[in-house]
Coordinates of C-alpha atoms in Angstrom, one line a residue:
M1 CA 0.0 0.0 0.0
R2 CA 1.2 3.5 -0.7
I3 CA -0.2 6.8 0.6
N4 CA -1.1 9.4 -1.9
A5 CA 1.4 12.2 -2.1
A6 CA -1.5 14.7 -2.3
R7 CA -2.1 14.3 1.4
Q8 CA 1.5 15.1 2.2
A9 CA 1.4 18.2 0.0
A10 CA -1.8 19.4 1.7
D11 CA -0.4 18.6 5.2
P12 CA 3.4 18.9 5.3
G13 CA 3.2 18.1 9.0
A14 CA 1.7 14.6 8.3
P15 CA 3.3 11.7 10.1
E16 CA 6.3 10.0 8.4
S17 CA 4.2 6.9 8.0
S18 CA 2.1 8.7 5.4
K19 CA 5.1 9.3 3.2
A20 CA 6.3 5.7 2.7
A21 CA 5.0 2.4 1.4
I22 CA 3.3 0.0 3.8
Y23 CA 4.6 -3.5 3.2
N24 CA 2.8 -6.9 3.5
T25 CA -0.4 -5.5 1.9
L26 CA -0.5 -7.7 -1.2
D27 CA -2.5 -10.3 0.7
P28 CA -6.1 -9.0 0.8
V29 CA -6.7 -10.1 4.4
Q30 CA -3.5 -8.4 5.6
A31 CA -4.3 -5.2 3.5
L32 CA -7.7 -5.0 5.2
A33 CA -6.3 -5.6 8.6
T34 CA -3.7 -2.8 8.0
M35 CA -6.4 -0.4 6.9
E36 CA -8.5 -1.2 10.0
T37 CA -5.7 -0.2 12.3
M38 CA -4.9 3.1 10.5
T39 CA -6.3 6.4 11.8
L40 CA -5.6 8.4 8.6
E41 CA -8.6 10.1 7.1
A42 CA -8.5 8.8 3.6
A43 CA -10.2 6.9 0.8
F44 CA -8.7 3.4 0.2
V45 CA -9.0 2.0 -3.3
L46 CA -8.9 -1.7 -3.8
K47 CA -8.6 -2.4 -7.5
D48 CA -10.1 -5.5 -9.1
F49 CA -11.1 -6.8 -5.6
H50 CA -13.9 -9.0 -7.0
R51 CA -11.3 -11.7 -7.3
H52 CA -11.2 -12.1 -3.5
M53 CA -14.9 -11.9 -2.7
E54 CA -15.3 -15.7 -2.5
S55 CA -13.2 -15.9 0.6
P56 CA -15.3 -15.8 3.9
V57 CA -12.2 -14.4 5.7
V58 CA -12.0 -11.5 3.2
V59 CA -15.8 -10.8 3.5
R60 CA -15.5 -10.8 7.3
R61 CA -12.6 -8.4 7.2
L62 CA -14.5 -6.2 4.7
R63 CA -17.4 -6.1 7.1
D64 CA -15.2 -5.1 10.0
V65 CA -13.5 -2.4 8.0
G66 CA -16.8 -1.1 6.6
Q67 CA -18.3 -0.8 10.1
K68 CA -15.3 0.9 11.5
F69 CA -15.0 3.3 8.6
S70 CA -18.7 4.2 8.8
A71 CA -18.0 6.0 12.1
N72 CA -15.3 8.4 10.8
R73 CA -13.9 10.1 7.6
R74 CA -12.5 7.0 6.0
T75 CA -13.9 5.3 2.8
L76 CA -13.1 2.0 1.2
I77 CA -13.7 1.9 -2.6
L78 CA -13.8 -1.4 -4.5
T79 CA -13.4 -1.2 -8.3
A80 CA -14.3 -4.1 -10.5
P81 CA -15.8 -4.8 -14.0
S82 CA -18.7 -6.4 -12.1
I83 CA -19.1 -7.7 -8.5
S84 CA -21.6 -9.7 -6.5
M85 CA -21.9 -8.3 -3.0
P86 CA -22.4 -10.9 -0.2
P87 CA -25.6 -10.3 1.9
E88 CA -23.7 -9.4 5.0
L89 CA -22.1 -6.4 3.3
E90 CA -25.2 -5.0 1.5
S91 CA -26.0 -2.5 4.2
L92 CA -22.5 -1.0 4.0
V93 CA -22.4 -0.5 0.3
E94 CA -23.4 2.1 -2.3
Y95 CA -23.0 1.3 -6.0
V96 CA -21.8 3.7 -8.5
D97 CA -21.7 2.7 -12.2
L98 CA -19.0 4.6 -14.2
P99 CA -20.2 5.2 -17.8
L100 CA -17.8 4.2 -20.6
P101 CA -16.6 7.1 -22.8
D102 CA -18.9 8.1 -25.6
P103 CA -17.6 8.7 -29.2
Q104 CA -17.1 12.4 -28.5
W105 CA -15.2 11.7 -25.3
L106 CA -13.1 9.0 -27.1
R107 CA -12.3 11.5 -29.9
Q108 CA -11.1 14.0 -27.3
I109 CA -8.9 11.2 -25.7
V110 CA -7.3 10.6 -29.1
E111 CA -6.6 14.3 -29.6
E112 CA -5.2 14.8 -26.1
T113 CA -3.1 11.7 -26.2
F114 CA -1.6 12.8 -29.5
K115 CA -0.8 16.3 -28.1
R116 CA 0.7 14.8 -24.9
L117 CA 2.9 12.3 -26.8
S118 CA 4.0 14.9 -29.4
K119 CA 5.8 16.7 -26.6
A120 CA 8.1 13.7 -26.0
H121 CA 8.1 12.1 -29.5
T122 CA 8.2 13.5 -33.1
L123 CA 4.7 12.4 -34.3
Q124 CA 3.2 13.2 -37.7
L125 CA -0.4 14.1 -38.1
K126 CA -1.8 12.4 -41.2
L127 CA -5.4 11.8 -40.2
D128 CA -8.3 14.2 -40.8
G129 CA -11.4 14.6 -38.6
S130 CA -13.4 11.7 -40.1
G131 CA -10.4 9.4 -39.6
V132 CA -10.2 10.4 -35.9
D133 CA -13.9 9.7 -35.6
A134 CA -13.3 6.2 -37.1
M135 CA -10.5 5.6 -34.7
A136 CA -12.7 6.7 -31.8
A137 CA -15.4 4.3 -33.0
N138 CA -12.9 1.4 -32.8
L139 CA -12.2 2.3 -29.2
R140 CA -15.9 2.0 -28.1
G141 CA -16.3 -0.3 -25.0
L142 CA -13.0 0.6 -23.4
T143 CA -12.6 2.7 -20.3
E144 CA -10.8 6.0 -20.5
E145 CA -7.5 4.5 -19.2
E146 CA -7.7 1.5 -21.6
A147 CA -8.5 3.8 -24.6
E148 CA -5.5 6.0 -23.8
R149 CA -3.2 3.0 -23.4
A150 CA -4.4 1.6 -26.8
I151 CA -3.9 5.0 -28.5
S152 CA -0.5 5.5 -26.9
Q153 CA 0.8 2.1 -28.1
T154 CA -0.5 2.7 -31.6
L155 CA 1.0 6.3 -31.9
V156 CA 4.4 5.3 -30.6
A157 CA 4.5 2.3 -32.9
R158 CA 3.7 4.3 -36.0
Y159 CA 5.2 7.7 -34.9
A160 CA 2.1 9.1 -36.5
L161 CA -1.6 9.6 -36.2
C162 CA -2.4 8.1 -39.6
P163 CA -5.0 5.9 -41.5
E164 CA -3.2 2.7 -40.2
T165 CA -3.8 3.7 -36.6
I166 CA -7.6 3.5 -37.2
T167 CA -7.3 -0.3 -37.3
D168 CA -4.2 -0.6 -35.1
V169 CA -6.2 0.4 -32.0
L170 CA -8.2 -2.7 -32.4
E171 CA -5.1 -4.8 -31.6
G172 CA -4.3 -2.4 -28.7
R173 CA -7.9 -2.8 -27.6
R174 CA -7.6 -6.6 -27.4
N175 CA -4.4 -6.2 -25.5
C176 CA -6.0 -3.8 -23.0
C177 CA -8.8 -6.0 -21.8
G178 CA -9.0 -9.1 -23.8
I179 CA -12.8 -8.7 -24.4
L180 CA -14.9 -6.6 -26.7
E181 CA -16.9 -4.7 -24.1
C182 CA -15.7 -3.5 -20.7
S183 CA -17.3 -1.7 -17.8
S184 CA -16.3 -0.5 -14.4
S185 CA -18.1 0.0 -11.1
L186 CA -17.3 1.6 -7.8
M187 CA -18.8 0.8 -4.4
L188 CA -18.7 3.6 -1.9
P189 CA -19.5 2.5 1.7
T190 CA -19.1 6.0 3.2
A191 CA -18.6 9.7 2.2
W192 CA -15.6 10.5 0.0
P193 CA -12.9 12.4 2.0
A194 CA -10.4 14.9 0.7
S195 CA -7.3 12.5 0.6
A196 CA -6.8 9.1 -0.9
A197 CA -4.7 6.0 -0.6
W198 CA -4.3 3.0 -3.0
I199 CA -3.7 -0.7 -2.3
I200 CA -1.1 -2.1 -4.7

């Protein structure tokens, strides 16, 4: 687990423990146990945690953490493509569905990714507006992060935004998620605080 540097920037007097990694948190039970003992007001993000929801020990720990967090300014966020919540956790959970980018948003991601990468690489622009629209259409079903990754891989491979990149992103899309359609959800047990932490 690592603590977000934003907290340290906002509070330079934060304890030293908030500046460094917290080890032995790769195991989900240990990570939850560590979070339960922390007093830091934060949002803890557990990515792709649906893989661990079959374990009764994990579910018990989640319940303990959720009950403890509901009494103060701490939040546990679980992200997953989809998740089935055990009955004993239902009263602690709020679901938030994150919409996938629409064609206009995907077009903006293509343009912004090209501009960002052009600062570090010499990229040629050989694609008109209709070509960018076609490229964005080929990215439908990806999250913003997955789309940006697919675009970046394609642009760096070709050193250009060109007609070939329209179909190249299809391969990048397959590499990103391995399926044609993707979605994401968040579960928010309590209110969102000002700082955040991530489990890695």
